[in-house]
Short mmCIF file of C-alpha atoms in Angstrom, two decimals:
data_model
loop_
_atom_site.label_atom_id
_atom_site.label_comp_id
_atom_site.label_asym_id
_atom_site.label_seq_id
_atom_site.Cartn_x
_atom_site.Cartn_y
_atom_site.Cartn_z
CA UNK X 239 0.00 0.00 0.00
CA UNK X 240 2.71 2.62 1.14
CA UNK X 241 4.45 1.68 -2.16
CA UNK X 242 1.42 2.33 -4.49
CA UNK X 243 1.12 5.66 -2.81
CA UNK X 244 4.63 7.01 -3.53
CA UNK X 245 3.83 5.65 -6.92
CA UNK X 246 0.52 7.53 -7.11
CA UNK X 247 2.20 10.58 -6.00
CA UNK X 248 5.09 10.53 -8.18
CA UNK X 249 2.80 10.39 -11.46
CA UNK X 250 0.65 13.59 -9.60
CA UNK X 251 3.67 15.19 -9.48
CA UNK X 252 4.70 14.45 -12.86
CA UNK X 253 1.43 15.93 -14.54
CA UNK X 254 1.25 19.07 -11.89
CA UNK X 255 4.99 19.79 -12.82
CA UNK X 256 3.73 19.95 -16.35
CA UNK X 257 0.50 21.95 -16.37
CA UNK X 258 2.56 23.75 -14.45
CA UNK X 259 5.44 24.82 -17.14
CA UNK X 260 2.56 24.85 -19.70
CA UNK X 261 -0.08 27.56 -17.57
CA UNK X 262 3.53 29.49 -17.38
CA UNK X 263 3.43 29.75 -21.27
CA UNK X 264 0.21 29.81 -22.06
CA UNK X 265 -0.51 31.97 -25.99
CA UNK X 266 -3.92 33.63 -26.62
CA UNK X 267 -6.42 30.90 -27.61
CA UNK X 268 -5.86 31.46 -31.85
CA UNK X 269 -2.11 30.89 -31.19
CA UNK X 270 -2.49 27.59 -28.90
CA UNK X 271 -4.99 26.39 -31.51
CA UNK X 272 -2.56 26.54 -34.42
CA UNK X 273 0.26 24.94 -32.30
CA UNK X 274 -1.68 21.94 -31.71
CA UNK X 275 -1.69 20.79 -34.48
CA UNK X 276 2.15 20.70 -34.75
CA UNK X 277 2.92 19.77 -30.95
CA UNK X 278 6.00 17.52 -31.27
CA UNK X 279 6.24 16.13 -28.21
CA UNK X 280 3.02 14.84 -25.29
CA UNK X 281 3.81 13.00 -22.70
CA UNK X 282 2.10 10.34 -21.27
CA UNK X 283 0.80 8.26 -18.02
CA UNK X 284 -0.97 4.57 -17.79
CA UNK X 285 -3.09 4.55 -14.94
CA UNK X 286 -3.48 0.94 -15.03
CA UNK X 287 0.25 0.35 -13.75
CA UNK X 288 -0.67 1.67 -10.93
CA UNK X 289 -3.22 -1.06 -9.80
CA UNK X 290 0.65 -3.17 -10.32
CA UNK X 291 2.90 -0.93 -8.02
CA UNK X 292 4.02 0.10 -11.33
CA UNK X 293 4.73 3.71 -13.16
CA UNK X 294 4.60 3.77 -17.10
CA UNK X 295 5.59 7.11 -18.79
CA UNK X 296 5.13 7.23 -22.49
CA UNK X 297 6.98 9.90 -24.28
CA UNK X 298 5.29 10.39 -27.68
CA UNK X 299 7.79 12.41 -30.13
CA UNK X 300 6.56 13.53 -33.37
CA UNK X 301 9.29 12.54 -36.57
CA UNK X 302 6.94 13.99 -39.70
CA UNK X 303 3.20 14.35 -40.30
CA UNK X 304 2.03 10.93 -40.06
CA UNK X 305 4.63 9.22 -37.73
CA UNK X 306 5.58 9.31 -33.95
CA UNK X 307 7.97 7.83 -32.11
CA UNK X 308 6.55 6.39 -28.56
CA UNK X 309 9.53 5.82 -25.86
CA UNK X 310 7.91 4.47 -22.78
CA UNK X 311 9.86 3.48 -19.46
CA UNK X 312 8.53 1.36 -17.10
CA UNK X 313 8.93 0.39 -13.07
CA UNK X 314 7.77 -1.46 -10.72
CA UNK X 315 8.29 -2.41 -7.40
CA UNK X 316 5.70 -5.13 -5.19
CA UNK X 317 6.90 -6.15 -1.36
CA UNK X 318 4.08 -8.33 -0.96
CA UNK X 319 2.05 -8.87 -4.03
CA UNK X 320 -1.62 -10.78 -3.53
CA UNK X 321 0.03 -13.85 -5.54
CA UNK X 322 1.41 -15.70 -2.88
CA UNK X 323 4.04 -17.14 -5.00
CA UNK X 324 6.17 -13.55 -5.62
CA UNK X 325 7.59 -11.80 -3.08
CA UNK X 326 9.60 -8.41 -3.41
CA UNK X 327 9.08 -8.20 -7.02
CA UNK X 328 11.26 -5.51 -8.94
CA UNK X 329 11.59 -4.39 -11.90
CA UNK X 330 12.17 -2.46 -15.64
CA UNK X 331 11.24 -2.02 -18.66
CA UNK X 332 10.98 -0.33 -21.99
CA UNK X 333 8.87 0.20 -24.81
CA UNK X 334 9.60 1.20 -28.48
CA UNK X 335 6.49 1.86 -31.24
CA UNK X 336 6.34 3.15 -34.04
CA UNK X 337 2.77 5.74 -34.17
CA UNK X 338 1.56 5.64 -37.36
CA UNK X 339 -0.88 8.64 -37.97
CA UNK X 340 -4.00 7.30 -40.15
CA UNK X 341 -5.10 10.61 -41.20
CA UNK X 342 -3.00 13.62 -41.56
CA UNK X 343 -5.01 16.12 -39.56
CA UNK X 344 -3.55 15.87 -36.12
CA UNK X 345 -6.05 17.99 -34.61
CA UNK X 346 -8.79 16.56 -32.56
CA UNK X 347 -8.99 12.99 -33.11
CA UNK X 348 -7.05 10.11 -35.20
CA UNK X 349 -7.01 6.29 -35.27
CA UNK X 350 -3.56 5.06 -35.50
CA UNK X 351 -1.54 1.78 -36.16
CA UNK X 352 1.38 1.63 -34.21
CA UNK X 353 4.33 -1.63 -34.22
CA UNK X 354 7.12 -2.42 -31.77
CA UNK X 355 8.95 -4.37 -29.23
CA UNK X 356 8.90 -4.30 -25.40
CA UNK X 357 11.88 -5.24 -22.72
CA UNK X 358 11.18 -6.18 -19.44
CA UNK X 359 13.05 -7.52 -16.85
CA UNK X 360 12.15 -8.96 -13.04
CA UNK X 361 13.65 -9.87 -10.15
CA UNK X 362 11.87 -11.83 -7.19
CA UNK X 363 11.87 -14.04 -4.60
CA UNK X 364 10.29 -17.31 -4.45
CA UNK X 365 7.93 -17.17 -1.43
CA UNK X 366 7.57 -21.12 -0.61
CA UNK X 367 11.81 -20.89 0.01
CA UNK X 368 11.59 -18.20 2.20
CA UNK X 369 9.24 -20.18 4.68
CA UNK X 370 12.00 -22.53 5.12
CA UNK X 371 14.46 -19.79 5.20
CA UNK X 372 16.06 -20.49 1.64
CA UNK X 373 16.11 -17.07 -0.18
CA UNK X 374 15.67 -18.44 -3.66
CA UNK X 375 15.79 -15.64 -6.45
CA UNK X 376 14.49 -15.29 -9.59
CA UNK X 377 15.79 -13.06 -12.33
CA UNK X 378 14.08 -12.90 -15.89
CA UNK X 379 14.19 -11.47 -19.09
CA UNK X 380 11.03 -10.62 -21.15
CA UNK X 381 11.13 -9.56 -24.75
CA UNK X 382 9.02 -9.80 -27.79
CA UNK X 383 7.08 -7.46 -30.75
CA UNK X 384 3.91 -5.86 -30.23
CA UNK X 385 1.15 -5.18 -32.89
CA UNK X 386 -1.66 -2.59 -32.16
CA UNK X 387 -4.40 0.04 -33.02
CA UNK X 388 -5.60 2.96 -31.23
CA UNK X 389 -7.70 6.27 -30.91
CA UNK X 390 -6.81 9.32 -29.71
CA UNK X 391 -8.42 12.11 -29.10
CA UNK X 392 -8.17 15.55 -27.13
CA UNK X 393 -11.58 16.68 -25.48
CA UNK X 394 -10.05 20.10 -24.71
CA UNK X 395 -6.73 22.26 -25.42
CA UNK X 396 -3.50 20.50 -24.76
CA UNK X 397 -4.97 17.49 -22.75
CA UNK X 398 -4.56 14.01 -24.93
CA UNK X 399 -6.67 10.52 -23.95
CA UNK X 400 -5.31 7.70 -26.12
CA UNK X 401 -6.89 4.38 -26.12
CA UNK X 402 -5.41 0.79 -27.86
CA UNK X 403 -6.08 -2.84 -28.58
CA UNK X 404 -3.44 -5.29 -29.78
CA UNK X 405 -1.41 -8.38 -29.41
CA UNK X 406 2.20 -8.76 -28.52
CA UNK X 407 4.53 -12.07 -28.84
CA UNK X 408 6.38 -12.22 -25.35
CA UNK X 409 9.37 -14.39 -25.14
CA UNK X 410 11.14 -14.92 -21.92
CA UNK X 411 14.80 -16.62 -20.64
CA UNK X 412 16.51 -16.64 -17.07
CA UNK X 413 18.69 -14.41 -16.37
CA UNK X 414 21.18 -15.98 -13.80
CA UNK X 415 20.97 -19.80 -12.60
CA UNK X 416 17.68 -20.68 -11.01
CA UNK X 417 15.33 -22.13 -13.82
CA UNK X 418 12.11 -20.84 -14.31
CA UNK X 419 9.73 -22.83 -12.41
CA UNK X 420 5.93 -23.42 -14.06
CA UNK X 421 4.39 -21.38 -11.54
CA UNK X 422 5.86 -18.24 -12.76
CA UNK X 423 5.27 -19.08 -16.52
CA UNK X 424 1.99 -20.51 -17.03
CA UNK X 425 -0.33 -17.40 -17.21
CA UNK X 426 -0.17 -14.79 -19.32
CA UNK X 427 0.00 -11.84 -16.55
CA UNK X 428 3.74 -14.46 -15.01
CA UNK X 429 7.10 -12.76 -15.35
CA UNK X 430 8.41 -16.31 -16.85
CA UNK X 431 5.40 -16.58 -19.57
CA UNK X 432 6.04 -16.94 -23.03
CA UNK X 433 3.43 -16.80 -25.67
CA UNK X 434 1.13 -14.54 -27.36
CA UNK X 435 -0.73 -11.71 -25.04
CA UNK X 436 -3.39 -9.28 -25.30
CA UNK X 437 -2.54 -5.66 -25.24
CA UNK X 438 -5.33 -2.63 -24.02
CA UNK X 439 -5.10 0.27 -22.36
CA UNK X 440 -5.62 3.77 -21.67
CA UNK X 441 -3.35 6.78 -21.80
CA UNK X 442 -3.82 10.13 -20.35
CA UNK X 443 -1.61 13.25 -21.06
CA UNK X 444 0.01 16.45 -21.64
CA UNK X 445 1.03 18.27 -25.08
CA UNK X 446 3.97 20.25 -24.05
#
């Protein structure tokens, strides 16, 4: 719990640091209208990490007209997750898409296709071990191409809501010498799974 708070609060203070810097800057209302259109960079949260101890923060960069280039970090950190089989999970991540734009305008609203791969890695402890006071750790590596579509759209100046649906092809190995056990690689949410998985979501940002 105290974890998911500091993680909660860090993402509030990511998004009042920015409307922050952009109230500071603010144009008449004809200027900020034109310059949407052409905002280069927005940056991103995932609220769903959070219900994961996790913090997501998608940086969406624009190249030309019709492409964008998402960067998205992730982290997460779990003492005592509900699965009784983790405990003190950490870990990273990092995703790379490609936005493609399938209309030009840019303005309001636009479906996109976007393509890419995803890194993660995790480190945790096995929790039947540790009642027999055997600390028995788990490191893995996660990594595999994602496929998706998505709406966005941006009810009112500066503020962007982007939703997706896909499929990604997740492929994981250890990463020092405990072997991956079945319990952590049978189900699709499992650090150890490989196989194909579902990909949805919401975003909710910030034109800068």
């Amino acid at each position: 719990m105290k974890t998911k708070a500091i993680i909660l609060s860090a993402a509030l203070a990511i998004i009042s640091f920015v409307v922050k810097a952009q109230t500071s800057t603010e144009q008449p209302v004809q200027q900020t209208v034109k310059k949407v259109d052409s905002k280069r960079i927005a940056i991103l949260l995932v609220p769903q990490y959070i219900f994961i101890n996790g913090l997501r923060i998608d940086f969406d960069l624009k190249l030309k007209k019709t492409n964008r280039l998402v960067i998205a970090p992730q982290f997460y950190v779990r003492e005592n997750p509900s699965d009784n089989d983790y405990k003190n999970v950490k870990g990273v991540g990092l995703t790379i898409h490609d936005k493609i734009i399938l209309n030009s305008s840019w303005k309001r609203q636009d479906f996109y296709f976007g393509y890419g791969a995803t890194y993660n890695f995790s480190s945790f402890d096995d929790a039947d071990s540790l009642k027999f006071n055997i600390n028995k750790n788990y490191k893995i590596h996660k990594i595999g191409p994602d496929v998706l579509i998505g709406f966005q759209f941006s009810p009112i100046q500066q503020l962007i809501i982007d939703t997706y649906l896909g499929l990604a092809v997740r492929y994981s190995f250890k990463a020092n010498d405990n072997e991956i056990p079945t319990k952590y690689s049978d189900k699709i949410l499992d650090s150890g799974y490989t196989g194909v998985t579902p990909l949805c979501g919401i975003k909710i940002g910030l034109f800068l």
